[in-house]
Coordinates of C-alpha atoms in Angstrom, one line a residue:
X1 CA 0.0 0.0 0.0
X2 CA 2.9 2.6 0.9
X3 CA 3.8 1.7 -2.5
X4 CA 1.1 2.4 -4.7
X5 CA -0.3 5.4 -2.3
X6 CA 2.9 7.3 -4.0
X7 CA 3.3 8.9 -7.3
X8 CA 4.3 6.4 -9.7
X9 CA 6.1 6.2 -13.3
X10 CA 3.9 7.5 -15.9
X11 CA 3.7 4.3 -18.0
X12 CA 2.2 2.4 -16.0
X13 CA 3.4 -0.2 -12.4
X14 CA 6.1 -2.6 -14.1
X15 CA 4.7 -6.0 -12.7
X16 CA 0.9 -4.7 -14.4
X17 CA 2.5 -3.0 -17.6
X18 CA 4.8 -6.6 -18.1
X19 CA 1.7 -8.9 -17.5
X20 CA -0.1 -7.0 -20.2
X21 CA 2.7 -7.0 -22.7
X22 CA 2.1 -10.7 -22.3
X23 CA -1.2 -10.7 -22.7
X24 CA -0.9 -8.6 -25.6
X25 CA 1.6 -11.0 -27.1
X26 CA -0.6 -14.2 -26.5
X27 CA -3.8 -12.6 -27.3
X28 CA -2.9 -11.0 -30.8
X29 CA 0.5 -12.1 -31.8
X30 CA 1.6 -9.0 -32.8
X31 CA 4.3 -9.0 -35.6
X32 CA 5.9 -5.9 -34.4
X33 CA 7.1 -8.1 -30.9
X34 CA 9.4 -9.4 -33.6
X35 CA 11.2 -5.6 -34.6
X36 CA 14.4 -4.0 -33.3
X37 CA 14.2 -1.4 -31.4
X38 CA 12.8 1.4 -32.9
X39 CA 9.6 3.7 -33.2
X40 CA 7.8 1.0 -34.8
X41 CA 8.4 -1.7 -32.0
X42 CA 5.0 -2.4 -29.8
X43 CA 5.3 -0.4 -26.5
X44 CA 2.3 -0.3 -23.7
X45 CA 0.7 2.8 -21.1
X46 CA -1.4 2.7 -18.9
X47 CA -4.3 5.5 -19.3
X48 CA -7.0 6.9 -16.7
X49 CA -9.7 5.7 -19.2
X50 CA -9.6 4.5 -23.0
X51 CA -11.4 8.4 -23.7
X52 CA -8.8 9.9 -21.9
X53 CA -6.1 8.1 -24.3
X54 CA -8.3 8.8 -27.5
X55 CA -8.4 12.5 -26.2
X56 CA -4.8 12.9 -25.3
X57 CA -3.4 11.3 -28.5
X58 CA -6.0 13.8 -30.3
X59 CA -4.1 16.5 -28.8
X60 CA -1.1 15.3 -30.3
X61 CA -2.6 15.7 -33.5
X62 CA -3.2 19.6 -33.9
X63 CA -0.8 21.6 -35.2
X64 CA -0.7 25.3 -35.3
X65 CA -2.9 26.1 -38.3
X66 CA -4.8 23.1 -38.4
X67 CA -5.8 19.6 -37.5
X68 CA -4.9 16.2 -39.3
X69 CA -7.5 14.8 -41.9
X70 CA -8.9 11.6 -40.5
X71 CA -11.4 9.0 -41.8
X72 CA -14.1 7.9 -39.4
X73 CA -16.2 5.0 -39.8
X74 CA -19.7 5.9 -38.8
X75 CA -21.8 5.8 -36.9
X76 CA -19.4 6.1 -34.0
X77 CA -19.0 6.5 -31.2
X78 CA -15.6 8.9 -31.2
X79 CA -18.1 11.9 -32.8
X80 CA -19.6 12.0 -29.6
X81 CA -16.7 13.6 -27.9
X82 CA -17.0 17.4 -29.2
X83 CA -13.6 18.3 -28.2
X84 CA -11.8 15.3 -29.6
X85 CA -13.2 15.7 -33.1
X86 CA -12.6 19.7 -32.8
X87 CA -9.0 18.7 -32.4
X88 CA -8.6 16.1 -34.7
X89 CA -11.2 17.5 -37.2
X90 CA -11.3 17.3 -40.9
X91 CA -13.3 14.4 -40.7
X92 CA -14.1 11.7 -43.5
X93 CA -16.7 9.6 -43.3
X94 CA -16.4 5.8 -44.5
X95 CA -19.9 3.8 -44.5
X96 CA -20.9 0.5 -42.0
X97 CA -23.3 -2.7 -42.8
X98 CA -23.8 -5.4 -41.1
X99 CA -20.0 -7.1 -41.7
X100 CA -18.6 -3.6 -39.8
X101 CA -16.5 -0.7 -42.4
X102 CA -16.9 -1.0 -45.3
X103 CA -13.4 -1.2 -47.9
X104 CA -15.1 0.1 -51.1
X105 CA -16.5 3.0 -49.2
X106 CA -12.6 3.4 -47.6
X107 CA -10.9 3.1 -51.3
X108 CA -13.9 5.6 -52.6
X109 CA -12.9 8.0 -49.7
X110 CA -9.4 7.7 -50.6
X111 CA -10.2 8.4 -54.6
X112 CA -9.1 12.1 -54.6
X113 CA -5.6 11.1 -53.8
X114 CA -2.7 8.2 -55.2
X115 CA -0.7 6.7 -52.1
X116 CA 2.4 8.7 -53.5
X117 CA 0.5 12.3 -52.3
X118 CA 1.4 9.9 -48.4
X119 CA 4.8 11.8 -48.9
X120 CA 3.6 15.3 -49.7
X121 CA 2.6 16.8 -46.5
X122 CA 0.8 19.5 -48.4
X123 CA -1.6 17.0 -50.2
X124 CA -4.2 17.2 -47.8
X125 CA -4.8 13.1 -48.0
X126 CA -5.9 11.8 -44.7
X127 CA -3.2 10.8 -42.5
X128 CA -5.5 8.2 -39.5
X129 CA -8.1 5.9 -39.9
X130 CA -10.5 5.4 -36.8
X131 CA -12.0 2.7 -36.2
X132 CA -14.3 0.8 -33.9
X133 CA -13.8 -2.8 -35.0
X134 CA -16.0 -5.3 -32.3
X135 CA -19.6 -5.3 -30.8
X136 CA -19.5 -1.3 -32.2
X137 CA -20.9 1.5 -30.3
X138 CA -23.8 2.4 -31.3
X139 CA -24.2 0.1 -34.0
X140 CA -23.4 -3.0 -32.7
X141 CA -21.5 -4.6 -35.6
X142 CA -18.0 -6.5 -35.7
X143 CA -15.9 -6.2 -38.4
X144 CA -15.3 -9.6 -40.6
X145 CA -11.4 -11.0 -40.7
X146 CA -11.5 -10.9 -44.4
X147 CA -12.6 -7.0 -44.3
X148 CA -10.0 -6.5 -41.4
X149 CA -6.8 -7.6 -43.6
X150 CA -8.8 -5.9 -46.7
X151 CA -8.9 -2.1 -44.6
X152 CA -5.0 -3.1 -43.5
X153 CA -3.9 -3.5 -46.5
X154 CA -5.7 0.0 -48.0
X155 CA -3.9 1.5 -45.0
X156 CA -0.4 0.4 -46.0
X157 CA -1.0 1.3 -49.3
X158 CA -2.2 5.2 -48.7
X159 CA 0.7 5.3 -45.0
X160 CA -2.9 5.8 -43.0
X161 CA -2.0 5.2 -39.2
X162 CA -5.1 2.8 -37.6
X163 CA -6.4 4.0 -34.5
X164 CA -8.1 0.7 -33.0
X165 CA -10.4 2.0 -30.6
X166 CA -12.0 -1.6 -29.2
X167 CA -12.4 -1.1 -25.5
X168 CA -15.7 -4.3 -26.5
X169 CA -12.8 -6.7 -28.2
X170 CA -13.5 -9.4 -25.6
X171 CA -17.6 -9.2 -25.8
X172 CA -17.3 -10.5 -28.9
X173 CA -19.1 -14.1 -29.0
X174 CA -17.1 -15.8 -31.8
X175 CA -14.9 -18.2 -31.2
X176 CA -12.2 -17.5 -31.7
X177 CA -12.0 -14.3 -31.7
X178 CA -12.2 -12.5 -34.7
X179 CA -8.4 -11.5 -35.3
X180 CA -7.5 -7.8 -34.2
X181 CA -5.5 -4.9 -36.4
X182 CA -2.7 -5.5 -34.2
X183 CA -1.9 -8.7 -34.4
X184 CA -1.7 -7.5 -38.9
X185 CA 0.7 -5.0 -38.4
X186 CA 3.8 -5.7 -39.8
X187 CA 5.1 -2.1 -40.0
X188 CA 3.9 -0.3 -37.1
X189 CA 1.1 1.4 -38.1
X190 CA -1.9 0.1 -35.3
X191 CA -2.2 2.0 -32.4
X192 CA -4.9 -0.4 -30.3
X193 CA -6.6 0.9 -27.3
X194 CA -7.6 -1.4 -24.7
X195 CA -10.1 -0.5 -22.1
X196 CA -11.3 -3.1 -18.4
X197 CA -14.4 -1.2 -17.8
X198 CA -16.6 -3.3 -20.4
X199 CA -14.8 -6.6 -18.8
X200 CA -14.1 -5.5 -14.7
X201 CA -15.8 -2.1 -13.8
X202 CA -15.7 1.3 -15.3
X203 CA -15.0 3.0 -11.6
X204 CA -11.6 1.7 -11.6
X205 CA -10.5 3.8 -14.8
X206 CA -7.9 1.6 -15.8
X207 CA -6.8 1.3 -19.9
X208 CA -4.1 0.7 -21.9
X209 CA -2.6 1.8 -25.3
X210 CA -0.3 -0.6 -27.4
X211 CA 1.3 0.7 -30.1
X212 CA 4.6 1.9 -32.2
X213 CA 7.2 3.1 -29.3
X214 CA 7.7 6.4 -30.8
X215 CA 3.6 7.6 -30.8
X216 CA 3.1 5.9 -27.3
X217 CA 6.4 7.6 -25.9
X218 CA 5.0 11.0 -26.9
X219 CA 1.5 10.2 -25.2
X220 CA 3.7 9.3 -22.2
X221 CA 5.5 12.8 -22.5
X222 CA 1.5 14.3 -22.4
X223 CA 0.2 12.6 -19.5
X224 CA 3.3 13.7 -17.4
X225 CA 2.1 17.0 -17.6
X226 CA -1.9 16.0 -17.3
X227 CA -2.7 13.1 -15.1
X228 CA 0.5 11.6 -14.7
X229 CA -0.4 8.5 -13.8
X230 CA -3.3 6.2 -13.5
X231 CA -4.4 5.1 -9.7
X232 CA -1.6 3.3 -8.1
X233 CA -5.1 1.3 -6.4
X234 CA -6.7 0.8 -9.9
X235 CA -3.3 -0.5 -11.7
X236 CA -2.6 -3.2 -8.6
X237 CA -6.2 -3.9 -8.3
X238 CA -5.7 -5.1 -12.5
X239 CA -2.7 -6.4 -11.4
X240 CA -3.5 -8.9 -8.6
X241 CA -6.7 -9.8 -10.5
X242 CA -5.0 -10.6 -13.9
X243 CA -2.3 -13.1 -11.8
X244 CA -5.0 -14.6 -9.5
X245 CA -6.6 -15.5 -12.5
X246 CA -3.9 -16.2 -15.2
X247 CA -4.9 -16.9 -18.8
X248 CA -7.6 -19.6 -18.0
X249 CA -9.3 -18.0 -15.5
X250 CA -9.2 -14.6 -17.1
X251 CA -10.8 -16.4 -20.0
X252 CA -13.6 -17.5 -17.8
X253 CA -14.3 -14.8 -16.4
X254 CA -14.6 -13.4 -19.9
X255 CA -16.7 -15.9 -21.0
X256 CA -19.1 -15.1 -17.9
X257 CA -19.0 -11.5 -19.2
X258 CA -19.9 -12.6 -22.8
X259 CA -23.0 -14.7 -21.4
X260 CA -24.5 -12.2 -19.0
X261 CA -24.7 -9.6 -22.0
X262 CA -25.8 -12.3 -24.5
X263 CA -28.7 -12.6 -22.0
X264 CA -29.6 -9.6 -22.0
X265 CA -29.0 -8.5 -25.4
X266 CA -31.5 -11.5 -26.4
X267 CA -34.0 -10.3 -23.9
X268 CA -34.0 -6.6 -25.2
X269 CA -34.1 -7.9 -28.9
X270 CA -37.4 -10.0 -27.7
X271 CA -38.8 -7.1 -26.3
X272 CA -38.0 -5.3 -29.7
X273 CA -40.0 -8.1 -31.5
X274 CA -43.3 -7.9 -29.5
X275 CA -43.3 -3.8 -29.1
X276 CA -41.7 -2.5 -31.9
X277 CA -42.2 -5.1 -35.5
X278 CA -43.7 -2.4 -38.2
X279 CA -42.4 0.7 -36.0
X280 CA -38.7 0.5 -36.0
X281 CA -35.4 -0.9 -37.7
X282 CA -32.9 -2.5 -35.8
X283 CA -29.9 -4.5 -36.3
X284 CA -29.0 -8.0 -34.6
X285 CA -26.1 -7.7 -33.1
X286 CA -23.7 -10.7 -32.6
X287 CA -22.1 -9.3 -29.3
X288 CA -21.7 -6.5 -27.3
X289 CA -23.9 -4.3 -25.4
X290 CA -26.1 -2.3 -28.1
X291 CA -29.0 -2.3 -30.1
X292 CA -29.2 0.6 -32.7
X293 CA -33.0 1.5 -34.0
X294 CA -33.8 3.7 -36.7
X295 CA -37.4 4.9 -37.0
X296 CA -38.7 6.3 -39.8
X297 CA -42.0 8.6 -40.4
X298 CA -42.0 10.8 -37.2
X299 CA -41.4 14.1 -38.1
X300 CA -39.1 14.0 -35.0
X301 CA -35.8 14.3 -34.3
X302 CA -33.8 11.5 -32.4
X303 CA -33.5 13.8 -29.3
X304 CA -37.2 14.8 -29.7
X305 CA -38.5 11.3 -29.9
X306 CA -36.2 10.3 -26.6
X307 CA -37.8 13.7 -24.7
X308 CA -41.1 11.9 -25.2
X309 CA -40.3 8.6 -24.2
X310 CA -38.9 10.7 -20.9
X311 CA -41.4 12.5 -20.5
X312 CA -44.4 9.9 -20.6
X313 CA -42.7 7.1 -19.5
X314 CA -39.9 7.9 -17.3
X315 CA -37.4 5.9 -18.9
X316 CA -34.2 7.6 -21.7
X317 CA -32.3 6.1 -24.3
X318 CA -29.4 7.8 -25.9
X319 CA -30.4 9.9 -29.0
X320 CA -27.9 8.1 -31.6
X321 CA -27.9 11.2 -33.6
X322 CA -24.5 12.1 -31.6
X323 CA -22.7 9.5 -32.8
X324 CA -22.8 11.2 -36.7
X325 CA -20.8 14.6 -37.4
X326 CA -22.2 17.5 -36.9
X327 CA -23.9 19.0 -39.7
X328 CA -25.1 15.5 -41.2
X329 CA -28.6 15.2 -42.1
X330 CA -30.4 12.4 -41.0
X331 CA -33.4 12.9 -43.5
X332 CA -36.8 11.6 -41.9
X333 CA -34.9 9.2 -39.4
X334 CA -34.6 9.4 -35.5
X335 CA -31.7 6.7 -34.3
X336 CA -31.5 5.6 -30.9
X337 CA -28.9 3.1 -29.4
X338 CA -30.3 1.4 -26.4
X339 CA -28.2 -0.2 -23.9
X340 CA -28.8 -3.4 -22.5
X341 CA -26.3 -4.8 -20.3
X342 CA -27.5 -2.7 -17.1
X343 CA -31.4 -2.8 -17.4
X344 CA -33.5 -6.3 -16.3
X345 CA -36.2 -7.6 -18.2
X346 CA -38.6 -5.5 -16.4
X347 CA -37.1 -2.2 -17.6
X348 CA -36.5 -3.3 -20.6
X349 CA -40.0 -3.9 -21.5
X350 CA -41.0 -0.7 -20.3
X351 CA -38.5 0.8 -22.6
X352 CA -40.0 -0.6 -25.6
X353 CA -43.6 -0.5 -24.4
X354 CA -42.9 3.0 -24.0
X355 CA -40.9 3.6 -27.5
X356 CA -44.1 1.6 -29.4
X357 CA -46.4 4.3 -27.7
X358 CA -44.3 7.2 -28.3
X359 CA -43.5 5.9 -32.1
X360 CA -47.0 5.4 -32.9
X361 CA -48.4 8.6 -31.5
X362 CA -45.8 10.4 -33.3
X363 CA -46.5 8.9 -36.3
X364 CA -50.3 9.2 -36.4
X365 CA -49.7 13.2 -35.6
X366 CA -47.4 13.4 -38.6
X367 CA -49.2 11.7 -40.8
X368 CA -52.4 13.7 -40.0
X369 CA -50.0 16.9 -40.7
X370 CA -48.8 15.8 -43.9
X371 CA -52.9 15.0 -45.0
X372 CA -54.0 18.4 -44.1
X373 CA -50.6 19.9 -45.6
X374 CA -51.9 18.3 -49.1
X375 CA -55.0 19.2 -48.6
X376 CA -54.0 23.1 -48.2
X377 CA -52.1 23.1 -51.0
X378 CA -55.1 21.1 -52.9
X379 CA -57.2 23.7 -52.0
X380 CA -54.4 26.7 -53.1
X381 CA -54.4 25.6 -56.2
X382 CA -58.3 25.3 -57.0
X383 CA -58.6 29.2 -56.3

């Protein structure tokens, strides 16, 4: 305890930081192990948070006129942070189905340029891809292996640095697990963050970064003069659980994870089924914690429809429109990602009782407005 009541080294408590190299190294096999010493050899900190990682290595990115182009596949969750996009900014959007991003829609992004403009730093050609590769938030989806080496291999090509933001990695359900962007990088281009809130508790705000030595020494260098380090209490409270439970039991307790959302994922797609068949699109997730409507024919906005369900039924979901840029227009759509791993059966029902209700009301009243819209402009243009 006299130990880690004490400042510590900003990277992170040596037993913790060598336990998770690893973990790293058994879990994804990452080719850069295998490197000199170097900027491209995989190095590992410990962050207060995986946000707090995304957000400091954002700030790395501005420069004094302007920010670094970056592609974006959305919906995601990393537009919902105003001042991390304000600092990375430029933004490119590539598209999501139901086999995660999308490589035409990356190469179609990419068009404008030819991978030689990579060297011109003038060019303007996007310099990072983000990406949110497993059990997605909002949307829910996991990227396929084959589209994983495809997007890798369109990075190399155009020098694009991949920022693996996949704090849900272990909720995903396949087995085994679909392979990560770290363990393709053979030229240090991945920088992976790792996050324990999805898999021990959020409270403890413990996450990692993995990535080439030279980017993750330079977030070190940030954090000294920000946080400095994460909790001594959270880092040996990782620590003594990770050893107590070495590979097989942390696999089991993963696995316990994995089934206590599955059951509740399947109970709030159920509930979807009986309240909400002819009112709302959703996808079916194969892991993670989410379920991502889209309703159509409202008139409303995604906040507006979520004030309702508030408002006459005492229950909130999160208004997915966030999770776009700003300016995009979401024509005659409200989105709403609901959450399922912390509300019961009971709740959840209520949720979707309450979004039918809300939904159909909504809709009769714009219908209704529409009619008597056409019938005004009917009766216009008999005069």
């Amino acid at each position: 305890m006299g130990v880690v009541l004490q400042y510590g080294k900003t990277k992170g408590q040596d037993n913790l930081l060598e336990l998770l190299y690893k973990m790293q190294c058994e879990e994804h096999r990452p080719p850069t192990v295998a490197l000199e010493a170097g900027p491209s050899k995989m190095s590992i900190l410990m962050s207060p948070g995986a946000q707090m990682a995304l957000a400091s290595f954002a700030l790395m990115c501005v420069n004094a006129t302007d920010g670094i182009p970056t592609i974006f596949s959305i919906p995601t969750f990393a537009t919902m942070s105003a001042p991390l996009v304000d600092r990375v900014h430029r933004g490119l959007c590539v598209d999501v189905d139901g086999e995660g991003t999308i490589p035409e829609s990356l190469r179609n992004v990419l068009s404008k340029w030819t991978p030689d403009d990579a060297k011109n730093p003038k060019s303007g050609i996007p310099r990072i891809l983000w990406l949110n590769p497993s059990c997605s938030n909002p949307a829910g989806v996991t990227t396929s292996a084959q589209r994983r080496k495809e997007i890798y291999s369109i990075a190399h090509e155009y020098n694009l640095l991949i920022v693996e933001d996949d704090p849900y990695y272990y909720l995903q359900e396949n087995q085994p697990r679909i392979p990560s962007y770290l363990s393709l990088d053979v030229d240090g281009r991945v920088l992976r963050f790792d996050s324990f809130s999805k898999i021990v508790g959020p409270g403890l705000r413990c996450a990692f970064v993995t990535g080439p030595e030279a980017i993750v020494k330079k977030m070190e260098y940030a954090y000294m003069q920000s946080s400095q380090h994460v909790c001594g209490l959270s880092q040996i409270i990782i620590y003594k659980l990770l050893k107590k439970w070495g590979s097989t039991g942390f696999e089991a307790h993963i696995q316990r994870v994995v089934a206590f959302n599955r059951e509740r994922r399947h109970c709030a797609l159920a509930m979807a089924d009986k309240w909400l068949k002819g009112l709302a699109e959703w996808s079916v997730p194969t892991g993670g914690m989410y379920v991502y409507l889209k309703v159509y024919g409202t008139g409303l906005k995604s906040e507006e429809l979520n004030e309702r369900l508030m408002e006459a039924h005492k229950v909130a979901v999160v208004p997915a429109s966030g999770f776009y840029p700003r300016g995009a227009k979401l024509t005659d759509v409200a989105v709403l990602r609901i959450s399922t791993s912390m509300a019961d059966a009971e709740v959840m029902e209520k949720v979707m009782k309450g979004l039918s209700q809300v939904i159909q009301e909504a809709k009769t009243a714009y219908s209704k407005q529409k009619t008597d819209r056409a019938d005004i402009v009917s009766s216009e243009n008999c005069m």
